[in-house]
Amino acid sequence: MSPATPPLLVPGSSLSAARRSRELAEAVGGPAVDVLVVGLGATGAGVALDAAARGLSVVAVDAHDLAFGTSRFSSKLIHGGLRYLASAQLDVAHESAVERGVLMERTAPHLVRAQPFVLPLTPLVSRGQSALAWAGFRAGDTLRLAARTARATLPAPRRLSVVETRHLAPALRTQGLRGGLLSWDGRLTDDARLVTAIARTAAARDARILTRVRALELTASGARIRDELTGEEGEIKARAVINASGVWAGDLVEGIRIRPSRGTHLVLRSDHLGPLPAGLHVPVPGETNRFVLVLPQGDGRVYVGLTDEPVGGDIPDVPEVPETDIGFLLDVLGSVLDLPVQRDDVVGAFAGLRPLLDTTPTARSGSAPRTADISRRHAVVTSPDGVITVVGGKLTTYRRMAQDAVDAAVTARRLTAGPSPTATLPLVGAASPAALGSLQAPRRLIQRYGTEAPAIHALAAHDPRLAEPVLPGHPVTRAELLWAVRHEGALDEADLLDRRTRIGLVPADRAAALDAVRQVWSEVST
């Protein structure tokens, strides 16, 4: 894929406040571009990259920041589609497995790697449930094979003895434990970092990536927008307009019905659960195909999730986490632990809203199904006035969603473009495992920045102050903050704390880091 000594910075990939101002001025009132994208989550950034990679001129806008919405609140997993096999959604399952392989082996091997999971066989898991779960894991491995993902990338599932299970998950209750089932899936270092890499890869192909630009009104020929930093309004003209605003898609285009589903995660300190070489699948009592996931993060934190609850009413910018979700997750987690986690041990929580497309007849008749039952298939819909909306799906399949949306725009608006090349197009920072392993930088940086890790490490080597952690006990350094401002489009403290790093997921850590963040910000600004 990449040479042993890849370039540290892809030319043209740097996003900054200065580039944003220049490109916004060029776009507003300027000549029509081929494609205008609204929304810069994973799907919208993916649309911008797909279109730009085909040689189309692109402007992509978001009212907030990269990955501001659902794309930063996922489980940080790249799923192979096992869940969809159980509901007979074979096409969705296969698509998920294929896209997982694309990310792990071609486009983002620096950000996505294999994650082991243990399903502990406790007294709450009957032998019938165990057999069903094992059959599911074997079916998932068949999906891997069908998707042509190498065995070296994702090892085979296997049964574990009690001793092996306890070694991988020492916090488990031993009484009645019969062993466990080991399975593997794809795991993201950070979902917001993936979106940043996609957006920067698009920028390297001349896409204009404009955050803090709100689309006020869409038509088939462009959008009326407002610069959220200055309040100034204007118009961006385009030959095709693609609405990729996720749960907010229906606010911009009539006829799009979204049934958001809330997925809540808890944030715990790692010392509450002890060493966790593997994640956990904890069966939800009374459910045959639903699990709570325990995901060690490697930064002193563990995520526990997730729920699947319907959300009604107005859609907030940042969803609140209800106590009922926290209680549910703690109860399920406590069913397998030797020492249950208490409410005071929860140091943070976050919730994401899945943009599920509501097309069910029962929903129209007033008897809506559970959001867990709604298909995760994505849809590309063209409104009567010609605006194309892509909605549904999930993080794993963002690239295919983007490809389908651009295909629709090319066809509908008769744009001159070839087929999508993104299935083999490495994102910024990507390289082969051998090339990544040869980089002279800390392993943690390589897993977050790939081939750019040595450049960030060099910043700290040049200025020892930049090697200092942003707060005690957390691995993020001041050099990473500086890099985010210079190259990753961070425009304020929240961008740094909540998306370029994930310090802000724990409110106490966020407060403790503010002084360091403000100091770096002031030095960059002067």
Coordinates of C-alpha atoms in Angstrom, one line a residue:
M1 CA 0.0 0.0 0.0
S2 CA 2.5 2.6 1.2
P3 CA 6.3 2.6 1.1
A4 CA 8.3 1.8 4.3
T5 CA 9.0 5.5 4.8
P6 CA 5.7 7.2 3.8
P7 CA 5.4 10.9 3.7
L8 CA 4.6 12.6 7.0
L9 CA 1.9 14.9 5.7
V10 CA -0.3 14.5 2.6
P11 CA 0.0 17.7 0.5
G12 CA -3.1 19.8 0.7
S13 CA -4.6 17.8 3.6
S14 CA -4.1 20.4 6.3
L15 CA -7.3 22.1 7.6
S16 CA -7.1 25.4 9.5
A17 CA -9.0 28.5 10.3
A18 CA -7.1 30.4 7.6
R19 CA -8.0 27.8 4.9
R20 CA -11.6 27.8 6.0
S21 CA -11.9 31.6 5.7
R22 CA -10.3 31.6 2.3
E23 CA -12.4 28.8 0.8
L24 CA -15.6 30.0 2.3
A25 CA -15.1 33.4 0.6
E26 CA -14.4 31.6 -2.7
A27 CA -17.5 29.4 -2.4
V28 CA -20.1 32.0 -1.4
G29 CA -21.3 33.8 -4.5
G30 CA -18.8 32.0 -6.6
P31 CA -19.3 29.8 -9.6
A32 CA -21.4 26.6 -9.1
V33 CA -19.5 23.6 -7.9
D34 CA -20.4 20.1 -9.0
V35 CA -21.5 18.9 -5.5
L36 CA -22.5 20.6 -2.4
V37 CA -22.6 18.3 0.7
V38 CA -24.5 19.2 3.9
G39 CA -23.2 17.5 7.0
L40 CA -19.7 16.5 8.0
G41 CA -20.2 13.3 10.0
A42 CA -18.7 10.1 8.6
T43 CA -21.3 9.9 5.8
G44 CA -21.0 13.5 4.7
A45 CA -17.2 13.5 4.8
G46 CA -17.3 10.3 2.9
V47 CA -19.5 11.9 0.2
A48 CA -17.1 14.8 -0.1
L49 CA -14.2 12.4 -0.5
D50 CA -16.0 10.1 -3.0
A51 CA -17.0 13.1 -5.2
A52 CA -13.6 14.8 -5.0
A53 CA -11.8 11.5 -5.7
R54 CA -13.8 11.2 -9.0
G55 CA -12.6 14.6 -10.0
L56 CA -15.7 16.6 -9.1
S57 CA -15.5 20.0 -7.5
V58 CA -16.9 19.9 -4.0
V59 CA -18.0 22.1 -1.1
A60 CA -19.0 20.4 2.2
V61 CA -20.5 22.4 5.1
D62 CA -21.5 21.7 8.6
A63 CA -23.2 23.9 11.1
H64 CA -20.8 22.8 13.8
D65 CA -17.6 20.8 13.7
L66 CA -16.4 17.6 12.0
A67 CA -18.0 14.6 13.7
F68 CA -20.1 16.9 15.9
G69 CA -23.2 14.6 15.9
T70 CA -23.7 10.9 15.8
S71 CA -20.3 10.1 14.4
R72 CA -18.5 10.9 17.7
F73 CA -20.9 9.0 19.9
S74 CA -20.7 5.5 18.4
S75 CA -19.4 2.3 20.1
K76 CA -16.1 2.8 18.3
L77 CA -16.6 -0.5 16.6
I78 CA -16.5 -1.5 12.9
H79 CA -19.0 -4.3 12.9
G80 CA -19.0 -7.3 10.6
G81 CA -22.8 -7.6 10.4
L82 CA -23.4 -10.5 12.7
R83 CA -26.4 -8.9 14.3
Y84 CA -28.1 -8.5 10.9
L85 CA -27.7 -12.2 10.2
A86 CA -30.0 -12.9 13.1
S87 CA -32.7 -10.7 11.7
A88 CA -32.2 -12.2 8.2
Q89 CA -30.9 -8.9 6.7
L90 CA -28.3 -10.9 4.7
D91 CA -27.5 -8.0 2.3
V92 CA -26.8 -5.6 5.2
A93 CA -24.7 -8.2 7.0
H94 CA -22.6 -8.9 3.9
E95 CA -22.2 -5.2 3.1
S96 CA -21.0 -4.6 6.7
A97 CA -18.4 -7.4 6.5
V98 CA -17.1 -6.1 3.2
E99 CA -16.8 -2.5 4.4
R100 CA -15.1 -3.7 7.6
G101 CA -12.5 -5.5 5.5
V102 CA -12.0 -2.3 3.4
L103 CA -11.2 -0.2 6.5
M104 CA -9.0 -2.8 8.2
E105 CA -6.9 -3.8 5.2
R106 CA -6.9 -1.0 2.8
T107 CA -8.2 2.5 3.8
A108 CA -7.6 2.9 7.5
P109 CA -5.5 0.1 9.0
H110 CA -3.9 2.6 11.4
L111 CA -7.3 3.4 12.9
V112 CA -9.1 0.1 12.8
R113 CA -7.7 -3.2 14.2
A114 CA -8.9 -6.5 15.5
Q115 CA -10.6 -6.5 18.9
P116 CA -11.2 -9.7 20.9
F117 CA -14.4 -10.1 22.8
V118 CA -15.3 -12.6 25.5
L119 CA -18.9 -13.8 26.1
P120 CA -18.7 -15.2 29.6
L121 CA -20.8 -18.4 30.1
T122 CA -22.4 -17.5 33.5
P123 CA -25.4 -19.2 35.1
L124 CA -27.6 -16.6 33.4
V125 CA -26.5 -18.0 29.9
S126 CA -28.3 -21.3 29.3
R127 CA -26.6 -24.0 27.3
G128 CA -29.1 -23.3 24.5
Q129 CA -28.2 -19.6 24.5
S130 CA -24.5 -20.6 24.5
A131 CA -25.0 -22.9 21.5
L132 CA -26.9 -20.1 19.6
A133 CA -24.2 -17.6 20.3
W134 CA -21.5 -20.0 19.2
A135 CA -23.4 -20.7 16.0
G136 CA -23.7 -16.9 15.4
F137 CA -19.9 -16.4 15.9
R138 CA -19.2 -19.2 13.4
A139 CA -21.7 -17.6 11.0
G140 CA -19.8 -14.3 11.5
D141 CA -16.6 -16.0 10.5
T142 CA -18.3 -17.2 7.4
L143 CA -19.2 -13.6 6.7
R144 CA -15.5 -12.7 7.0
L145 CA -14.6 -15.4 4.5
A146 CA -17.3 -14.2 2.1
A147 CA -16.0 -10.7 2.4
R148 CA -12.5 -11.9 1.6
T149 CA -11.0 -10.5 4.8
A150 CA -7.8 -12.3 5.7
R151 CA -7.6 -14.7 8.6
A152 CA -4.5 -12.8 9.7
T153 CA -6.7 -9.7 10.0
L154 CA -9.5 -11.3 12.0
P155 CA -8.7 -14.5 13.9
A156 CA -11.2 -17.3 14.2
P157 CA -13.7 -17.6 17.1
R158 CA -13.0 -20.3 19.7
R159 CA -14.2 -21.7 23.0
L160 CA -12.4 -20.7 26.2
S161 CA -11.8 -22.6 29.4
V162 CA -12.6 -21.1 32.7
V163 CA -9.0 -20.3 33.2
E164 CA -8.6 -18.6 29.8
T165 CA -11.8 -16.7 30.4
R166 CA -10.6 -15.4 33.7
H167 CA -7.2 -14.4 32.2
L168 CA -8.9 -12.3 29.5
A169 CA -11.5 -10.8 32.0
P170 CA -10.2 -11.0 35.6
A171 CA -13.1 -9.0 36.9
L172 CA -15.7 -11.7 36.1
R173 CA -17.5 -13.5 38.9
T174 CA -16.1 -17.1 39.1
Q175 CA -19.1 -18.7 40.8
G176 CA -20.9 -20.9 38.2
L177 CA -18.6 -19.7 35.3
R178 CA -18.4 -22.4 32.6
G179 CA -15.9 -20.7 30.4
G180 CA -16.5 -18.3 27.6
L181 CA -16.7 -17.8 23.8
L182 CA -14.0 -15.7 22.1
S183 CA -14.9 -13.7 19.0
W184 CA -13.3 -10.9 17.0
D185 CA -14.5 -7.7 15.4
G186 CA -13.1 -4.4 14.1
R187 CA -12.4 -1.7 16.6
L188 CA -11.8 2.0 15.9
T189 CA -9.2 3.9 17.8
D190 CA -11.6 6.8 17.7
D191 CA -14.7 7.5 15.5
A192 CA -14.1 11.3 15.5
R193 CA -10.5 10.7 14.3
L194 CA -11.8 8.6 11.5
V195 CA -14.1 11.4 10.3
T196 CA -11.2 13.9 10.6
A197 CA -9.1 11.6 8.4
I198 CA -11.8 11.3 5.8
A199 CA -12.4 15.0 5.7
R200 CA -8.6 15.8 5.3
T201 CA -8.3 13.2 2.6
A202 CA -11.1 14.9 0.8
A203 CA -9.4 18.3 1.3
A204 CA -6.2 16.9 -0.2
R205 CA -8.2 16.3 -3.4
D206 CA -9.4 20.0 -3.3
A207 CA -12.7 19.5 -1.6
R208 CA -13.6 22.7 0.5
I209 CA -14.3 21.5 4.0
L210 CA -16.2 24.3 5.8
T211 CA -17.2 23.8 9.4
R212 CA -19.3 26.4 11.3
V213 CA -21.4 27.0 8.1
R214 CA -25.1 26.3 8.5
A215 CA -27.3 25.4 5.6
L216 CA -30.5 27.4 6.1
E217 CA -32.3 26.3 2.9
L218 CA -31.6 23.7 0.2
T219 CA -32.6 23.6 -3.4
A220 CA -31.5 21.4 -6.3
S221 CA -29.1 24.2 -7.4
G222 CA -27.5 25.1 -4.1
A223 CA -28.1 26.4 -0.6
R224 CA -28.5 29.6 1.4
I225 CA -26.0 29.4 4.2
R226 CA -24.9 31.4 7.3
D227 CA -21.3 31.6 8.6
E228 CA -21.8 30.8 12.3
L229 CA -18.7 32.6 13.3
T230 CA -19.7 36.0 11.7
G231 CA -23.4 35.7 11.2
E232 CA -23.0 36.7 7.5
E233 CA -25.4 34.9 5.1
G234 CA -24.8 34.0 1.4
E235 CA -25.5 31.5 -1.3
I236 CA -23.4 28.5 -2.5
K237 CA -24.4 27.3 -6.0
A238 CA -24.1 23.7 -7.0
R239 CA -25.1 21.3 -9.8
A240 CA -26.0 18.7 -7.2
V241 CA -26.9 18.9 -3.6
I242 CA -26.5 16.0 -1.2
N243 CA -28.1 16.1 2.2
A244 CA -26.0 14.0 4.6
S245 CA -27.1 15.6 7.9
G246 CA -28.1 12.4 9.7
V247 CA -30.8 12.7 12.3
W248 CA -31.4 16.3 11.2
A249 CA -32.0 15.3 7.5
G250 CA -35.7 15.8 7.8
D251 CA -35.3 19.4 8.9
L252 CA -33.8 20.4 5.5
V253 CA -35.8 18.2 3.1
E254 CA -39.5 17.5 3.3
G255 CA -40.8 14.0 3.2
I256 CA -37.8 12.4 5.0
R257 CA -39.0 10.7 8.2
I258 CA -36.3 9.8 10.8
R259 CA -36.9 7.7 13.9
P260 CA -33.9 8.4 16.0
S261 CA -32.6 5.7 18.3
R262 CA -30.5 6.6 21.4
G263 CA -27.4 4.6 22.1
T264 CA -26.0 5.4 25.5
H265 CA -22.5 4.5 26.8
L266 CA -20.9 4.9 30.2
V267 CA -17.4 6.0 30.9
L268 CA -15.5 4.2 33.7
R269 CA -12.0 4.4 35.0
S270 CA -10.0 1.3 34.0
D271 CA -9.0 0.6 37.6
H272 CA -12.6 -0.2 38.5
L273 CA -12.6 -3.3 36.3
G274 CA -8.9 -4.1 36.5
P275 CA -6.8 -5.3 33.4
L276 CA -9.0 -6.2 30.4
P277 CA -7.0 -7.8 27.6
A278 CA -10.3 -8.3 25.8
G279 CA -13.7 -6.6 25.6
L280 CA -16.8 -8.3 26.9
H281 CA -20.1 -9.3 25.4
V282 CA -22.6 -9.3 28.4
P283 CA -25.9 -10.9 27.4
V284 CA -29.0 -8.8 28.3
P285 CA -31.2 -11.0 30.5
G286 CA -34.4 -12.1 28.6
E287 CA -33.0 -11.2 25.2
T288 CA -31.5 -13.7 22.7
N289 CA -29.5 -11.4 20.5
R290 CA -28.7 -8.3 22.6
F291 CA -25.5 -7.6 24.5
V292 CA -24.0 -4.9 26.6
L293 CA -20.4 -4.2 25.4
V294 CA -17.4 -3.5 27.6
L295 CA -14.7 -1.8 25.6
P296 CA -11.3 -1.0 27.1
Q297 CA -9.9 2.1 25.5
G298 CA -6.2 2.0 26.4
D299 CA -6.3 5.6 27.9
G300 CA -7.3 4.7 31.4
R301 CA -11.0 4.5 30.5
V302 CA -13.5 1.8 29.7
Y303 CA -16.8 2.3 27.8
V304 CA -19.9 0.3 28.6
G305 CA -22.8 0.4 26.2
L306 CA -25.2 0.4 24.6
T307 CA -28.9 1.0 24.8
D308 CA -31.3 1.1 21.9
E309 CA -34.2 3.4 22.9
P310 CA -36.5 5.4 20.6
V311 CA -36.3 9.2 20.8
G312 CA -39.2 11.5 20.2
G313 CA -39.7 15.3 19.9
D314 CA -37.1 17.8 18.8
I315 CA -33.6 16.5 18.2
P316 CA -31.0 18.1 20.4
D317 CA -27.5 19.0 19.2
V318 CA -26.0 16.9 22.0
P319 CA -28.4 14.3 23.5
E320 CA -28.7 14.0 27.3
V321 CA -28.2 10.6 29.0
P322 CA -31.1 9.6 31.2
E323 CA -30.6 7.9 34.5
T324 CA -32.7 5.0 33.3
D325 CA -30.1 4.2 30.6
I326 CA -27.3 4.4 33.2
G327 CA -29.2 2.1 35.6
F328 CA -29.9 -0.4 32.8
L329 CA -26.3 -0.7 31.8
L330 CA -25.0 -0.9 35.4
D331 CA -27.5 -3.7 36.1
V332 CA -26.5 -5.8 33.1
L333 CA -22.8 -5.2 33.8
G334 CA -23.3 -6.2 37.4
S335 CA -24.8 -9.5 36.4
V336 CA -21.3 -10.8 35.5
L337 CA -18.9 -8.9 37.7
D338 CA -17.3 -10.1 41.0
L339 CA -17.6 -6.5 42.4
P340 CA -20.5 -4.6 40.7
V341 CA -19.8 -1.0 39.5
Q342 CA -21.6 1.6 41.5
R343 CA -23.3 4.8 40.2
D344 CA -20.6 6.9 41.7
D345 CA -18.0 5.0 39.6
V346 CA -19.5 6.4 36.4
V347 CA -17.2 9.3 35.6
G348 CA -18.9 10.2 32.3
A349 CA -21.6 9.2 29.8
F350 CA -22.5 9.9 26.2
A351 CA -25.4 9.2 23.9
G352 CA -25.6 9.1 20.1
L353 CA -28.7 9.2 18.0
R354 CA -28.9 6.7 15.1
P355 CA -30.6 8.2 12.1
L356 CA -33.0 5.3 11.3
L357 CA -35.1 5.8 8.2
D358 CA -38.8 5.3 9.0
T359 CA -40.5 3.5 6.1
T360 CA -42.6 0.9 8.0
P361 CA -46.3 0.7 7.4
T362 CA -46.9 0.1 11.1
A363 CA -45.3 3.5 11.9
R364 CA -47.7 5.2 9.5
S365 CA -50.6 3.5 11.1
G366 CA -49.6 4.6 14.5
S367 CA -48.2 1.4 15.9
A368 CA -44.4 1.9 15.6
P369 CA -42.0 -1.0 16.0
R370 CA -39.0 -0.9 18.4
T371 CA -36.1 1.0 17.0
A372 CA -34.0 -2.2 17.5
D373 CA -36.3 -3.8 14.8
I374 CA -35.9 -1.1 12.2
S375 CA -33.6 -2.0 9.4
R376 CA -30.1 -0.6 9.3
R377 CA -30.2 -0.4 5.5
H378 CA -29.3 3.0 4.2
A379 CA -31.3 4.8 1.6
V380 CA -30.6 7.4 -1.1
V381 CA -33.8 9.5 -1.7
T382 CA -34.3 12.3 -4.3
S383 CA -36.8 14.9 -3.3
P384 CA -39.3 16.3 -5.8
D385 CA -37.2 19.4 -6.1
G386 CA -34.0 17.4 -6.8
V387 CA -32.1 17.4 -3.5
I388 CA -30.5 14.0 -2.8
T389 CA -30.6 12.7 0.8
V390 CA -28.6 9.8 2.1
V391 CA -29.7 8.4 5.4
G392 CA -29.8 5.3 7.6
G393 CA -27.0 2.8 7.6
K394 CA -24.2 2.9 10.2
L395 CA -20.7 4.0 10.7
T396 CA -19.2 0.8 9.3
T397 CA -20.8 1.3 5.9
Y398 CA -20.2 5.1 5.6
R399 CA -18.1 4.6 2.5
R400 CA -20.7 2.6 0.6
M401 CA -23.4 5.1 1.6
A402 CA -21.2 7.9 0.2
Q403 CA -20.6 6.0 -3.0
D404 CA -24.3 5.4 -3.6
A405 CA -25.2 9.0 -2.9
V406 CA -22.6 10.3 -5.4
D407 CA -23.7 7.7 -8.0
A408 CA -27.2 9.1 -7.6
A409 CA -26.0 12.7 -8.0
V410 CA -23.9 11.8 -11.1
T411 CA -26.9 10.1 -12.7
A412 CA -29.5 12.6 -11.8
R413 CA -27.5 15.7 -12.6
R414 CA -25.6 14.2 -15.5
L415 CA -22.2 15.0 -14.0
T416 CA -19.0 13.8 -15.7
A417 CA -17.4 11.3 -13.3
G418 CA -16.1 7.8 -13.3
P419 CA -16.7 5.0 -10.8
S420 CA -15.8 5.4 -7.1
P421 CA -12.2 4.7 -6.3
T422 CA -12.6 4.9 -2.5
A423 CA -12.6 1.2 -1.7
T424 CA -8.8 1.2 -2.4
L425 CA -8.0 4.8 -1.5
P426 CA -6.0 5.1 1.8
L427 CA -7.0 7.8 4.2
V428 CA -4.6 10.3 5.6
G429 CA -2.2 8.5 7.9
A430 CA -2.8 5.0 6.4
A431 CA 0.0 2.5 5.6
S432 CA 0.6 -1.2 5.7
P433 CA 1.1 -2.8 9.1
A434 CA 4.8 -3.3 8.2
A435 CA 5.2 0.4 7.4
L436 CA 3.4 1.5 10.5
G437 CA 5.5 -0.8 12.6
S438 CA 8.7 0.8 11.3
L439 CA 7.7 4.3 12.3
Q440 CA 9.8 6.1 14.9
A441 CA 7.0 7.2 17.3
P442 CA 5.1 6.0 20.3
R443 CA 2.7 3.2 19.5
R444 CA -0.3 5.2 20.9
L445 CA 0.4 8.0 18.5
I446 CA 0.7 5.6 15.5
Q447 CA -2.7 4.1 16.4
R448 CA -4.2 7.6 16.3
Y449 CA -2.3 9.4 13.6
G450 CA -0.6 6.7 11.5
T451 CA 2.2 7.9 9.3
E452 CA 1.8 11.4 10.8
A453 CA 2.8 10.2 14.2
P454 CA 6.5 11.0 13.8
A455 CA 5.7 14.6 12.9
I456 CA 3.7 15.0 16.1
H457 CA 6.4 13.3 18.1
A458 CA 9.0 15.6 16.6
L459 CA 7.0 18.6 17.8
A460 CA 7.4 17.4 21.3
A461 CA 11.1 16.6 20.8
H462 CA 11.7 20.1 19.5
D463 CA 9.9 21.8 22.4
P464 CA 9.8 19.8 25.7
R465 CA 6.8 21.7 26.9
L466 CA 4.7 20.1 24.1
A467 CA 5.7 16.6 25.4
E468 CA 3.8 17.4 28.6
P469 CA 0.4 15.7 29.1
V470 CA -2.6 17.9 28.9
L471 CA -3.7 16.6 32.3
P472 CA -2.1 14.1 34.7
G473 CA -3.0 10.5 34.1
H474 CA -4.2 11.1 30.5
P475 CA -1.9 10.3 27.5
V476 CA -2.9 13.3 25.3
T477 CA 0.0 15.8 25.0
R478 CA 0.1 19.4 24.1
A479 CA 1.8 18.6 20.8
E480 CA -1.5 16.8 19.8
L481 CA -3.4 20.0 20.5
L482 CA -1.0 22.1 18.4
W483 CA -1.3 19.6 15.5
A484 CA -5.1 19.7 15.7
V485 CA -5.1 23.5 15.3
R486 CA -2.5 23.6 12.5
H487 CA -3.7 20.6 10.5
E488 CA -7.0 19.2 11.6
G489 CA -9.3 22.2 11.5
A490 CA -9.9 22.7 15.2
L491 CA -11.4 26.2 15.7
D492 CA -12.0 26.4 19.4
E493 CA -11.5 24.7 22.8
A494 CA -14.5 22.4 22.4
D495 CA -13.1 21.1 19.1
L496 CA -9.9 20.1 20.9
L497 CA -11.4 18.6 24.0
D498 CA -14.5 16.9 22.6
R499 CA -13.5 15.7 19.1
R500 CA -9.8 15.9 18.2
T501 CA -9.2 14.4 21.6
R502 CA -11.8 12.7 23.8
I503 CA -10.8 14.3 27.1
G504 CA -14.2 16.0 27.3
L505 CA -16.1 12.7 27.7
V506 CA -15.2 13.0 31.5
P507 CA -16.4 16.3 32.8
A508 CA -13.8 16.4 35.6
D509 CA -11.0 15.8 33.1
R510 CA -12.4 18.4 30.8
A511 CA -12.4 21.0 33.6
A512 CA -8.8 20.0 34.6
A513 CA -7.5 20.3 31.0
L514 CA -9.0 23.7 30.2
D515 CA -6.0 25.8 31.3
A516 CA -3.5 23.8 29.2
V517 CA -5.8 23.9 26.2
R518 CA -6.2 27.7 26.5
Q519 CA -2.5 28.1 26.9
V520 CA -1.8 26.2 23.7
W521 CA -4.6 28.0 21.9
S522 CA -3.2 31.5 22.9
E523 CA 0.3 30.5 21.8
V524 CA -1.0 29.4 18.4
S525 CA -3.2 32.6 18.0
T526 CA -0.3 35.0 18.7

